[in-house]
Every structure is written in structure tokens, then in C-alpha cells.
Coordinates of C-alpha atoms and ligand atoms in Angstrom, one line a residue:
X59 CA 62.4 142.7 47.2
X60 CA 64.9 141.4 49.8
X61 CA 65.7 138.4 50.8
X62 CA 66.8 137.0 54.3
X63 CA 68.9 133.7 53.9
X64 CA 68.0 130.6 56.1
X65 CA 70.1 127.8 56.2
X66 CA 71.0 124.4 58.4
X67 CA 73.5 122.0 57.7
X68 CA 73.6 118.3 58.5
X69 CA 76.9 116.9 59.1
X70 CA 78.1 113.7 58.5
X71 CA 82.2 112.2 60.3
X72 CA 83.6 109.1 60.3
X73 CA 85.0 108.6 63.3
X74 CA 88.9 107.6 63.7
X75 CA 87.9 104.1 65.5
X76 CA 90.1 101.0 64.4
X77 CA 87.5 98.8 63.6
X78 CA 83.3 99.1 62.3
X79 CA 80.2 100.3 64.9
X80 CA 78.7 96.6 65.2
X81 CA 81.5 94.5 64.0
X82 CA 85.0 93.9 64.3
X83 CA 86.1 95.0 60.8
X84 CA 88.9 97.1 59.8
X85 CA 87.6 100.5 59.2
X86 CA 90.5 101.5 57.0
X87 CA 90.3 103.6 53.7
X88 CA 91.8 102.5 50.0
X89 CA 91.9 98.9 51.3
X90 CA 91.3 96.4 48.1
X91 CA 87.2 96.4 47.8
X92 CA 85.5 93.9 49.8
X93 CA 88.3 92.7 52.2
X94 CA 87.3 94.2 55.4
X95 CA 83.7 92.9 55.4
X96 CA 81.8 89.9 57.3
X97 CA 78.7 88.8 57.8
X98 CA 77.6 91.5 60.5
X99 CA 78.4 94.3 57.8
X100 CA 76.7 92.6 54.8
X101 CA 73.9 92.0 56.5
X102 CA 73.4 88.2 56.2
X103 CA 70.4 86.7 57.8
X104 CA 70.7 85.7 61.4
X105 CA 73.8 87.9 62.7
X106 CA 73.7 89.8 65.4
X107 CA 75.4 93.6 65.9
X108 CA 77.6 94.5 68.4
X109 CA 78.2 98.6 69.8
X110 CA 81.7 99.4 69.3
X111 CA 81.7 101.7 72.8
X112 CA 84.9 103.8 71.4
X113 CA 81.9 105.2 69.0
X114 CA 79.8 106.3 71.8
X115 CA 83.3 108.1 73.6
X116 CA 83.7 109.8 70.7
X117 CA 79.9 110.7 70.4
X118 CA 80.1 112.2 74.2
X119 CA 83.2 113.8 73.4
X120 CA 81.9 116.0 70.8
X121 CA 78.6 116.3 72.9
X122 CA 80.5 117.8 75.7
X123 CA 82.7 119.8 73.1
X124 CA 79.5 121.4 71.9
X125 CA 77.7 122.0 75.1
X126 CA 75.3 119.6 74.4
X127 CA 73.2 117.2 76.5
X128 CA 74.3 113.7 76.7
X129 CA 71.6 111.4 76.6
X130 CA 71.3 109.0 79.5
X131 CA 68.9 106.4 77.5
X132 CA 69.8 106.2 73.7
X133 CA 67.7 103.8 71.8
X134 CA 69.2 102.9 68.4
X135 CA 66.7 102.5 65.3
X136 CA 66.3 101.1 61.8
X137 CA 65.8 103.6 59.1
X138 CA 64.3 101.2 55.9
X139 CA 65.0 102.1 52.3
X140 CA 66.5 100.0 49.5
X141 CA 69.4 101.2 47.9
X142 CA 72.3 98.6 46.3
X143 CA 75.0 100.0 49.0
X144 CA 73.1 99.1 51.7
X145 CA 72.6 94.8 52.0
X146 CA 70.4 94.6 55.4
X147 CA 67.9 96.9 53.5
X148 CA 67.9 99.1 56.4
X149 CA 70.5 101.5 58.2
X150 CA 71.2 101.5 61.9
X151 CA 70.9 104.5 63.1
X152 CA 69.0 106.6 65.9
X153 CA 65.9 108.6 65.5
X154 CA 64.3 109.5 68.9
X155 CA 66.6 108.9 71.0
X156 CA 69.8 110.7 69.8
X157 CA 73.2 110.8 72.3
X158 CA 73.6 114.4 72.1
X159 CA 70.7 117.3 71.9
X160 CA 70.9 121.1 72.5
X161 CA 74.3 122.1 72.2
X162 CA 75.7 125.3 70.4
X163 CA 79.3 126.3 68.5
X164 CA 80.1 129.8 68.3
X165 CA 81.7 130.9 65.2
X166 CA 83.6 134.3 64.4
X167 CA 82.2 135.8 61.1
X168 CA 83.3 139.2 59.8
X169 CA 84.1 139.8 63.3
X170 CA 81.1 139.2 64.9
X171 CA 80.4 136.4 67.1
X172 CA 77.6 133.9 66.4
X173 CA 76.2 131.3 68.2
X174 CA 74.7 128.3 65.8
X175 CA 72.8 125.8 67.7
X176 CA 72.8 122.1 67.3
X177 CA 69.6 120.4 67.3
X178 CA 70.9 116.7 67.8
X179 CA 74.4 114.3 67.2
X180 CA 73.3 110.6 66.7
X181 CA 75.4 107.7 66.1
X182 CA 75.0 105.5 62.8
X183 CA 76.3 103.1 60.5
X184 CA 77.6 104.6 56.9
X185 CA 76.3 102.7 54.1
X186 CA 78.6 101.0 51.1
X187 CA 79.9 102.8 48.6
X188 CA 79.0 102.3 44.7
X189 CA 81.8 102.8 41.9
X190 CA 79.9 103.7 38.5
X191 CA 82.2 102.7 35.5
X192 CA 80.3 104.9 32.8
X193 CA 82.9 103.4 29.8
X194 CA 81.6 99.9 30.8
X195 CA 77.9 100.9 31.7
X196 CA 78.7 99.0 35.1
X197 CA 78.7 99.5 38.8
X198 CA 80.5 98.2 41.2
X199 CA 79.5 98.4 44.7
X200 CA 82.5 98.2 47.6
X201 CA 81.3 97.6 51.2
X202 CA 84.2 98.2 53.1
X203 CA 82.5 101.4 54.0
X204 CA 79.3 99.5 55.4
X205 CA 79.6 99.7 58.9
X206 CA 81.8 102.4 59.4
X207 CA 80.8 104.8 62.4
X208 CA 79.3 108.2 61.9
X209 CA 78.2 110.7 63.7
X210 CA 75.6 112.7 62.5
X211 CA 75.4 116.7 63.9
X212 CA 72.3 118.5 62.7
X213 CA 72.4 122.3 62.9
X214 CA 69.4 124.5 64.2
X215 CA 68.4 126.9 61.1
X216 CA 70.3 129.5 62.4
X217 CA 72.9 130.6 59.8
X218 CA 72.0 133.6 57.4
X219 CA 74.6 133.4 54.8
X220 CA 76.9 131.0 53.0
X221 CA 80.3 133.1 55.0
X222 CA 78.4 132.0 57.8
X223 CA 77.5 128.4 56.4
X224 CA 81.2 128.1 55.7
X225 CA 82.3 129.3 59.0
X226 CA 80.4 127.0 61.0
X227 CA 81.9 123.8 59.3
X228 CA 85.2 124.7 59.2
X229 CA 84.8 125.6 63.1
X230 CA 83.2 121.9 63.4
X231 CA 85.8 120.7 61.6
X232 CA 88.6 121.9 63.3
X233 CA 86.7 120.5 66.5
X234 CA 86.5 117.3 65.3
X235 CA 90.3 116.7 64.5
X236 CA 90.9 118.7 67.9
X237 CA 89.2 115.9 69.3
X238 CA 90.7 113.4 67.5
X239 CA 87.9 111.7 66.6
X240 CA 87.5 112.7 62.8
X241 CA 90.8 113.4 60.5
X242 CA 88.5 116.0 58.7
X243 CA 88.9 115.0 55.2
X244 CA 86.3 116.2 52.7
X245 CA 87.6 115.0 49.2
X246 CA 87.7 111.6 50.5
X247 CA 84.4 111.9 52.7
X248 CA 85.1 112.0 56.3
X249 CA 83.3 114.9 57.3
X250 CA 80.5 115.9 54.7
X251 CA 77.8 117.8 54.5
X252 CA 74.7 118.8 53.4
X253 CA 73.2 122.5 53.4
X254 CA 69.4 122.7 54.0
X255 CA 68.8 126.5 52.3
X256 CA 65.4 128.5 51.9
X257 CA 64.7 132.0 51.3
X258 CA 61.8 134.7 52.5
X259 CA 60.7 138.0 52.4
X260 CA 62.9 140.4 54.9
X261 CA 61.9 139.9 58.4
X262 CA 59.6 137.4 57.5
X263 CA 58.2 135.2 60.6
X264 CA 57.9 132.0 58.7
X265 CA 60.8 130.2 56.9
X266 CA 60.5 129.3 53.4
X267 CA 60.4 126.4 52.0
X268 CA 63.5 124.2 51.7
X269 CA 66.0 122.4 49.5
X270 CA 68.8 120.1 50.3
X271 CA 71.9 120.1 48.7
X272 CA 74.4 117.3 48.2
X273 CA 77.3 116.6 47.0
X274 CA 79.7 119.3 47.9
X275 CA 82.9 117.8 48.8
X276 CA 85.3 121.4 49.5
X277 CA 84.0 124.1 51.9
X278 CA 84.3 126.3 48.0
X279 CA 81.8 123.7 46.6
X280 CA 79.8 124.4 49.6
X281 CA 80.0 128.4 49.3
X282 CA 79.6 128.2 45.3
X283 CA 76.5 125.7 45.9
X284 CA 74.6 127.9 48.5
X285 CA 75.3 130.7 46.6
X286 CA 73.6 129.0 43.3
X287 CA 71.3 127.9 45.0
X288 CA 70.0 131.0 47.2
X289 CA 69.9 133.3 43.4
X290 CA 67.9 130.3 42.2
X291 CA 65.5 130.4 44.8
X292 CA 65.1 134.0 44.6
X293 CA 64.9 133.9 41.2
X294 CA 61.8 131.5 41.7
X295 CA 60.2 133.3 43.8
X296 CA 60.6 136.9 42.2
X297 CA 58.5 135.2 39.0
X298 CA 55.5 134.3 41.6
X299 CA 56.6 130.6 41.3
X300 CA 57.3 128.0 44.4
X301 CA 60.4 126.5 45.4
X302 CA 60.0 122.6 45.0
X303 CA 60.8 120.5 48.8
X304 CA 63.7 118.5 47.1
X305 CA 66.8 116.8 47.4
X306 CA 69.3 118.5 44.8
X307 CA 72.8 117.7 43.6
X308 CA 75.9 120.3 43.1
X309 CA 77.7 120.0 40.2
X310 CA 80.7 121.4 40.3
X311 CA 81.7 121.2 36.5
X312 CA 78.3 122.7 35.2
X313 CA 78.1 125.2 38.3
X314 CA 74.5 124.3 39.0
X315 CA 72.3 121.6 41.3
X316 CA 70.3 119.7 39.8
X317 CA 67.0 118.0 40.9
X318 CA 68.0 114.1 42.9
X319 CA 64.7 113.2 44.3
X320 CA 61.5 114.8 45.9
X321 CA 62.2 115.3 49.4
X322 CA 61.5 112.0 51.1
X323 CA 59.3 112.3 54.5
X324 CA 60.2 110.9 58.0
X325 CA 57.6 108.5 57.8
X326 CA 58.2 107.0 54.4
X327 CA 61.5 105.2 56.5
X328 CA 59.5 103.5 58.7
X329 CA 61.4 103.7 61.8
X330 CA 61.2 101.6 64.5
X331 CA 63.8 100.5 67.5
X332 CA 66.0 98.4 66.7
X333 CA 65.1 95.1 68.0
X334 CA 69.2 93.5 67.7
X335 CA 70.4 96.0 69.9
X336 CA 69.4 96.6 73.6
X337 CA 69.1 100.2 74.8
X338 CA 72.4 102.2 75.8
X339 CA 72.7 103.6 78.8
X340 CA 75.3 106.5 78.9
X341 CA 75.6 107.5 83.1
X342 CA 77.2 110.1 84.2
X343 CA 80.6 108.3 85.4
X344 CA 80.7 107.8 81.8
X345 CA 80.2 111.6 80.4
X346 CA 82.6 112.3 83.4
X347 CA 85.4 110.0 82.5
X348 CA 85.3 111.3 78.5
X349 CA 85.1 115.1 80.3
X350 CA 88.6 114.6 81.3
X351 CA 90.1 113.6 77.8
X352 CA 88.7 116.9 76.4
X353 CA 91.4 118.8 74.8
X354 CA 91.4 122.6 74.7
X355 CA 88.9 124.0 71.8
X356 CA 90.2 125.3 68.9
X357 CA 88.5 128.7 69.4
X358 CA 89.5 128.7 73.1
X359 CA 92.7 128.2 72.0
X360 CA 92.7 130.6 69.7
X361 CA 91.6 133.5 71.9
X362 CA 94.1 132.6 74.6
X363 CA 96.6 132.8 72.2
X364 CA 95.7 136.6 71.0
X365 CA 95.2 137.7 74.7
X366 CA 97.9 135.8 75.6
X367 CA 100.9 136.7 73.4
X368 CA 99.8 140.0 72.1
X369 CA 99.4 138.5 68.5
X370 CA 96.7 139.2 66.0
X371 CA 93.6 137.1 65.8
X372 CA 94.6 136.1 61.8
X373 CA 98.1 134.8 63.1
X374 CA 96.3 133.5 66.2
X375 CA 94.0 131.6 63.8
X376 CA 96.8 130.0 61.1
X377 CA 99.0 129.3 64.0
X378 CA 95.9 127.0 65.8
X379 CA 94.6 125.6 62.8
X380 CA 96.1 122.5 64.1
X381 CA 97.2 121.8 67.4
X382 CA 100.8 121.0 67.0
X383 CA 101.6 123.7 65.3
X384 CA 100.3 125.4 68.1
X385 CA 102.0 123.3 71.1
X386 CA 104.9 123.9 68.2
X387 CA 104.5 127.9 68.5
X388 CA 103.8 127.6 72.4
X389 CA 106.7 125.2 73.1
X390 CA 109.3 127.9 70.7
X391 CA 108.1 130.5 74.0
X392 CA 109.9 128.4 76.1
X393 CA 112.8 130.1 74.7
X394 CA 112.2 133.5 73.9
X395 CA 109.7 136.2 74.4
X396 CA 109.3 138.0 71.5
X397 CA 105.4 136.0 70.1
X398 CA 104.8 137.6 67.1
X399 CA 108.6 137.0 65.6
X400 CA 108.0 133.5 66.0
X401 CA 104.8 133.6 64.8
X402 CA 105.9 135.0 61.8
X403 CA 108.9 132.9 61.4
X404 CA 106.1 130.1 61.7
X405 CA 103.5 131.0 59.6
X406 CA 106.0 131.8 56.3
X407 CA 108.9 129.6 56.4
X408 CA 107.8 126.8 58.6
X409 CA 105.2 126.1 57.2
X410 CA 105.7 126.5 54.3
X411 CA 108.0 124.3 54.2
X412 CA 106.0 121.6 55.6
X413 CA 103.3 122.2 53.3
X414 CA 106.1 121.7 50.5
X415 CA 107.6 118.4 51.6
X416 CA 104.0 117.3 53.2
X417 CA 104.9 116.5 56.7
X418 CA 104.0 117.0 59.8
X419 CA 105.4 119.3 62.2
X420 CA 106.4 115.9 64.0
X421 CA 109.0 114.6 61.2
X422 CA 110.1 118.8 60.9
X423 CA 113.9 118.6 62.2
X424 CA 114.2 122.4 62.9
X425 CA 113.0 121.8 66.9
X426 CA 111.3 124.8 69.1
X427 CA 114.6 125.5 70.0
X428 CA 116.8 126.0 67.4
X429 CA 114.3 128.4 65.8
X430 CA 114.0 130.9 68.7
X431 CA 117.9 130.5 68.8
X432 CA 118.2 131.4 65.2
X433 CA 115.3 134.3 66.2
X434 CA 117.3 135.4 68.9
X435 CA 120.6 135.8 66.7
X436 CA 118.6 138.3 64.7
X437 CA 117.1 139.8 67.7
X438 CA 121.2 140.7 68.9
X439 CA 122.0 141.8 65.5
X440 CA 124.4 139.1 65.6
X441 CA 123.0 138.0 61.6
X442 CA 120.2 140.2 59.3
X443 CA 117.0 138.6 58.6
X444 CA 117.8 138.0 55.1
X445 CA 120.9 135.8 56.2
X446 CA 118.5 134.3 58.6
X447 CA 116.2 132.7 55.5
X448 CA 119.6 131.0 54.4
X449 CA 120.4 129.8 57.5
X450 CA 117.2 128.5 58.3
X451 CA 117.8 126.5 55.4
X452 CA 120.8 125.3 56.0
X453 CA 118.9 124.3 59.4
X454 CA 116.5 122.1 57.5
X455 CA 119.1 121.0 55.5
X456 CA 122.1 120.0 58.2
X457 CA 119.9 119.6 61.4
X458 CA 122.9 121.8 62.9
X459 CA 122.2 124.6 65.4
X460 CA 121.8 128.5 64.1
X461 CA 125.2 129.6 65.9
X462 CA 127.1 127.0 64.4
X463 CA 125.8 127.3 60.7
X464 CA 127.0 131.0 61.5
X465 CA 130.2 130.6 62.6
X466 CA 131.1 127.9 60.1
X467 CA 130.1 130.0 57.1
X468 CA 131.2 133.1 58.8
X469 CA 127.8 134.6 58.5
X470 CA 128.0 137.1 61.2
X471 CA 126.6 140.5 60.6
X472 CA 128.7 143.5 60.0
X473 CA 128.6 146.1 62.0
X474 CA 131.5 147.6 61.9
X475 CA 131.3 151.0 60.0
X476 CA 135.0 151.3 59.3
X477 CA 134.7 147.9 57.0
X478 CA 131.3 148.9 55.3
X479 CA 132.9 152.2 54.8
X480 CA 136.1 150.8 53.0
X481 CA 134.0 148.5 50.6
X482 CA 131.6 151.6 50.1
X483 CA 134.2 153.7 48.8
X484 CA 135.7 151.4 46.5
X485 CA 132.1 150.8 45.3
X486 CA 131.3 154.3 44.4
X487 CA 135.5 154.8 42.9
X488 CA 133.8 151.9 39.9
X489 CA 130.8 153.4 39.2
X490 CA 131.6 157.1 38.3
X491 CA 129.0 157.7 36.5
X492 CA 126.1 156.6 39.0
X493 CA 127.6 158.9 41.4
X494 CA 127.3 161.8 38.8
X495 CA 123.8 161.2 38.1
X496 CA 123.2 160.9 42.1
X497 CA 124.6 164.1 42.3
X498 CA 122.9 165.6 39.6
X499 CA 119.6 164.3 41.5
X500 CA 118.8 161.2 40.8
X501 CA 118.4 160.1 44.2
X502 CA 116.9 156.8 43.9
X503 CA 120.1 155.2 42.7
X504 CA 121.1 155.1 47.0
X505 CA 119.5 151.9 46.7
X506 CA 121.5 150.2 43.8
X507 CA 124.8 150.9 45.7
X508 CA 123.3 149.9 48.7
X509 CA 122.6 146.8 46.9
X510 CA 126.2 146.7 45.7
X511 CA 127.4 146.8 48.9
X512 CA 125.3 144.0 50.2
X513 CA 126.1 141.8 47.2
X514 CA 129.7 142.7 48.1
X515 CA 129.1 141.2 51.5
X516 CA 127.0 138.6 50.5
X517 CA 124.4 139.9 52.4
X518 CA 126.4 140.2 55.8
X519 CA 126.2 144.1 56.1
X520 CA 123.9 145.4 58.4
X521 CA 121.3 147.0 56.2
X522 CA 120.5 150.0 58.3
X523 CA 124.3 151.0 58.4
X524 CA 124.7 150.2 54.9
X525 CA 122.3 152.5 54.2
X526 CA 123.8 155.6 56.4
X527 CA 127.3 154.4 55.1
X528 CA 126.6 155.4 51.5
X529 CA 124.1 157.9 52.2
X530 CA 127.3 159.7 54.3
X531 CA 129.8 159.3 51.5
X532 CA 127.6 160.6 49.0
X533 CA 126.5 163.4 50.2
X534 CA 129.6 164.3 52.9
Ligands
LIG83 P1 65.1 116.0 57.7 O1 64.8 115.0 58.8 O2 64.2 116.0 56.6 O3 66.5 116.0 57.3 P2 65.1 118.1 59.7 O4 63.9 118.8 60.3 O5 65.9 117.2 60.6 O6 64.8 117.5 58.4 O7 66.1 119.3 59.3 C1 67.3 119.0 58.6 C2 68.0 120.3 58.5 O8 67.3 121.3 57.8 C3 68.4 120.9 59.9 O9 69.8 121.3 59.8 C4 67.5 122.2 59.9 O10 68.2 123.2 60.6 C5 67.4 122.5 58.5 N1 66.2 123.2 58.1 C6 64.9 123.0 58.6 N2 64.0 123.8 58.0 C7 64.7 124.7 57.2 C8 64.4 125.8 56.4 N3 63.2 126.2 56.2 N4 65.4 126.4 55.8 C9 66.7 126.0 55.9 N5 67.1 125.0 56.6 C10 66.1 124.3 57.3
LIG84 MG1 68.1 115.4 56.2
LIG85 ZN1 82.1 93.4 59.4

């Protein structure tokens, strides 16, 4: 029988604020455990929270980024559960009244467009975090985490397969660090998720029942976990068995989830508003003022550039992956018209080489304009693109500008037939017996003395002309 694939994924960021949702603590990562912590965010008796309002900007701002609604009364509530990470014994969070409802991303997938929506985005405190020291039998729990903001985007059911799963959270993701509200990091948990998954007969009205998976901290741990889990359910089902309502883990190592807890109900938190906090009123000056900070979207960003510039959607997408590289590609146009060499300069060496010395495009020394100059001097014939990739690096390496790297190390292309023709010659008068078996018909060898010759010139020949050059004496 077939199968169609359901799926919804809860999201979870920490947002990029300075300092903890109710208290003034440093939300910093890797700091020494149990340093940035106070009463408020260990939950002593007889403290009172605060709202950090940056977290309720950054909550609108990803609102509006979605096409949500903004909430104009947000009530904040205490979800109760005991866990050792969590000292107050319950989580601040918001249940009814969430900040952001209705929205939608689109996502590209396989070249289709698809529109996911989003149920809700609510606001909440992240919990501490525990350190299990299996040698020692021992845990340690570190609650510099506890109070750290979150922001908490549900999905509608509405993806159909993991490629779509995946899509959708690296389109969030990219939104979030658009926004600058999340830095997007997954192996150290700034933006994680869990995939709601269930199965049913093909064209099936009613959804099947559901599993939750944790633990997937790589959008491949995602796509391998979905995947496991989607045969698994099938599996299930195709024996005339049931699929449990459970909370399962991914384990990577072993390839498999595992059984965490039963699925816990709404009710079993007993929520109820939070009686420390008064309600939040977000009016519209408010949603208007954080509409003006909005960045461009990724995606939009990405379609201007292929309508734009003429370049293809998979160099539109590498080149907006993050938006300096973009305002880097954008500002290089400034220069020169020619998009997709710049692109392509871009996406191999540049960043490349930022990916190999791990910096930003900010600390890269080659600016905008000394690569379209360099671009240009190919462009004019005035150096080959293979003498480009040197001078590029001597670029990196000097800070000096393309012309003068060329002049200095007289790089300049030749041109001039006469020259090549002179150096052929003498090339084919030491290799007699190459020539012979050219002659005889071995015609491949045209490109070993073409080599020749550009090793002769250290790569300064002009290939084309190199070519005709030897072709001519050859066969003249
Ligand atoms: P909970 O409060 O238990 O987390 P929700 O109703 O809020 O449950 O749903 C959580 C997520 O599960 C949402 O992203 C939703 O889209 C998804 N979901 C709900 N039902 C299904 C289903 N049958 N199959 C797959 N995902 C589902
Ligand atoms: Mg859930
Ligand atoms: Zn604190």
C-alpha cells in the first residue's frame, strides 16, 4: 500500500538578546557554569520576573517576517513539570495567548513552490542544561541557560516529505539570522527542532497518529531521523499493528529513535496565567516601529537577484545564503556588469577562501573593488583566467590592487602571435619525435605542446592563440 507522509515541526531559537527574558543575566554561551545566574533565574522564592522587551521585538519581527498576526493582548503562562534543569518547577511560557498566529513561509522544493503554514510563535524561557558524566555516574546541571529567551514557531502539518521537512528549516533558518535575531546554530542549540511525523493510507482524510522526534541537532540528523522513522511507521502499520503517541529520541550512532516518554497531554501541565507577570500589550505603533527594521527576506532576496542579474537560482541561492555575501556580490556590481563572472569568482575562490581561514566576509581584505578590477583585466584579455587564480592570491596575500600585482610580476597576457610563434617553434625543433607521431596521426599530442608552450610562458600565453599557434605550425 502507499503511504502519504505528514509532518509538522516545532521550532525552538534563542534569540541574540544581551541579557535573559525576566532578568538581567548575561545570556552568553561557554561562560564558566553557574556564573551568569541570580535569583530570578534559579527561581528562589519571593522574586519577581521582569519582560526583557528586546524579546518581544524580536518576536514581532519574525511575526511580521512570516505574515503572521501579531497579537495585541499576549498573556504569558506557567507550564508545571519537574525536571532537575528547571528550579521554579515550572517554565514561563505562553499557551493561549501566543504573540504571533497564522502566518506562512514559502519554501522552494524540487522546484515547486510550497507554502507551509505556521500555527503560532510564542515567547518562553529555555530551561537549564544537564551535563551527564557517565565515567563518574554523575550529573551536573549548569543554569546559565535558564532564562534564556526563545521563541517557539510551531508549523501547521503541512509538509509531505523529509526534502520538504528539511527545506522549511533551513528557509526559517536563514530568516532568523536575516533577522538577526537568532545566529542559527544547531550543534550548539540555537535553533532546534523537533519533527512531529505520522503516516496514512494515500489520500486518506484523517491523519495518522503521531510521534515526536528529538534530538536531531544537523538538518542530516533531521532528514536521516524522519526518514527512520516514516519506514518504521510504515513498517507498523503494514503488520496490522498501531503506532504508539510517543515522544522518541534519534540516535545518531545506532541510526534509530528510540522510545523517551509516552506522549505527555496538554492538561497534564496544568497551565494557568502567570500571576508574576501582567498581560502584554503589543499596539500597533509597536508592530509599526519593528516593520521598519525588517530587512529584505532571504527568499526575496534571492529571487531579485536571479531576475535581477540574469544568474541562476543555485548561484542566486549560495550567493544569499548570508547577507553580506550578498551586499558583497551586490556591492562588486558597482564596478562592473558582467553578474555571473562575479558570481562565480565568488562562489569558488572567495569563499572558499573564507571558509578556509574562517572569516567573515568583513575581515576578507580583497574589497568589491579590487575583484571586479581583477574580473575586468580578464574581461580585456589584459591577463588569462588561470593567471587570474595567482593573482587573486597574491591579492589576499599583499592587499595590493590586481593591475599592480600584474605589472610588478609582469603577468600580462601575450598576445602577440609573432612571440608565441618564436617559442612554438623552438618547442616543436626539441621534441622531434612528438612531432613525428603528430604527423603520423596522433593528434591528441596538440595539447602537450600547447602545454609546453604555456609552461614556457608561465602561463602568460593566451590560450586560444596558443592553441592556433601550434595547430598552424603543425600542420602549415
Ligand atoms: P503538542 O502541543 O502536543 O506539541 P500540537 O497540536 O501543538 O501538539 O502539535 C505540535 C506539532 O505537531 C505541530 O507542528 C503540528 O503541525 C504537528 N502535528 C499535529 N498532528 C500531526 C500529525 N498527525 N502528524 C504529523 N504532525 C502533526
Ligand atoms: Mg510539542
Ligand atoms: Zn538571572
Amino acid at each position: 500500500m502507499d503511504y502519504d507522509v505528514v509532518i509538522g515541526l516545532e521550532v525552538h531559537i534563542q534569540l541574540l538578546t544581551d541579557t535573559k527574558i525576566f532578568c538581567g543575566c548575561s545570556t552568553r554561551f561557554g561562560d564558566t557554569p553557574n556564573t551568569n545566574v541570580c535569583p530570578v533565574c534559579l527561581g528562589m522564592p519571593g522574586v519577581l520576573p521582569v519582560l526583557n522587551e528586546k524579546v518581544v521585538d524580536f518576536g514581532i519581527k519574525l511575526g511580521l517576517a512570516t505574515n503572521s498576526t501579531i497579537s495585541e493582548k499576549n498573556i504569558f503562562a506557567r507550564k508545571n513539570y519537574f525536571y532537575p534543569d528547571l528550579p521554579k518547577g515550572y517554565q514561563i511560557t505562553q499557551y493561549d495567548y501566543p504573540l504571533c498566529q497564522k502566518g506562512f513561509l514559502d519554501i522552494d522544493v524540487d522546484g515547486r513552490t510550497k507554502r507551509i503554514g505556521i500555527t503560532r510563535i510564542h515567547m518562553e524561557e529555555d530551561a537549564g542544561k544537564l551535563i551527564h558524566d557517565e565515567r563518574q555516574d554523575l550529573s551536573y546541571v549548569d543554569f546559565n541557560r535558564s532564562g534564556v529567551p526563545l521563541l517557539e514557531i510551531v508549523s501547521e502539518p503541512d509538509m509531505s516529505s523529509t526534502s520538504e521537512a528539511v527545506a522549511y528549516l533551513k528557509e526559517l533558518r536563514q530568516l532568523v539570522m536575516y533577522l538577526g535575531i537568532c545566529d542559527g546554530n544547531m550543534e550548539q542549540g540555537s535553533f532546534r527542532c523537533d519533527a512531529n511525523i505520522s503516516v496514512k493510507p494515500k489520500g486518506a482524510l484523517d491523519y495518522g497518529i503521531r510521534t515526536e522526534l528529538k534530538n536531531m541537532n544537523s538538518f542530516r540528523n533531521v532528514q536521516n531521523a524522519l526518514e527512520y522513522e516514516i519506514s518504521r511507521h510504515v513498517n507498523l502499520l503494514e503488520e496490522g499493528k498501531q503506532v504508539e503517541q510517543e515522544t522518541r529520541l534519534w540516535d545518531a550512532n545506532a541510526g534509530l529513535t528510540r522510545t523517551m516518554r509516552t506522549k505527555e497531554e496538554s492538561h497534564d501541565y496544568r497551565y494557568f496565567p502567570e500571576p508574576d507577570l501582567i498581560p502584554l500589550v503589543v499596539d500597533v505603533a509597536w508592530v509599526e516601529r519593528i516593520r521598519k527594521t525588517l530587512p529584505e527576506l532571504p527568499r526575496d532576496k534571492r529571487y531579485r537577484f536571479v531576475k535581477d542579474y540574469g544568474i541562476p537560482m543555485y548561484d542566486a541561492e549560495v550567493l544569499t545564503q548570508q547577507s553580506d555575501i550578498a551586499d558583497y556580490f551586490e556591492a562588486c556590481l558597482k564596478f562592473i556588469d558582467t553578474p555571473k563572472d562575479v558570481s562565480n569568482w565568488i562562489m569558488t575562490e572567495v569563499l572558499r577562501v573564507l571558509k578556509e581561514e574562517s572569516i567573515d566576509i568583513a575581515e576578507f581584505n580583497i574589497t568589491p573593488k579590487m575583484l571586479s578590477d581583477m574580473i575586468t583585466l580578464i574581461k580585456k584579455g589584459v591577463i588569462s583566467g588561470k593567471i587570474a587564480k595567482g593573482v587573486f592570491e597574491d591579492m589576499h596575500r599583499t592587499g595590493k590592487d590586481p593591475s599592480l600585482i600584474v605589472d610588478e610580476k609582469g603577468l600580462l597576457q601575450i598576445m602577440d602571435e609573432g612571440v608565441l610563434k618564436d617559442k612554438a617553434k623552438a618547442i616543436l625543433d626539441a621534441h622531434p619525435k612528438e612531432v613525428k607521431s603528430y604527423k603520423d596521426g596522433k593528434k591528441q599530442l596538440l595539447g602537450f605542446f600547447v602545454g609546453q608552450l604555456m609552461k614556457e610562458t608561465r602561463g602568460r600565453a593566451n590560450p586560444k592563440l596558443a592553441n592556433k599557434v601550434i595547430k598552424g605550425l603543425l600542420e602549415g
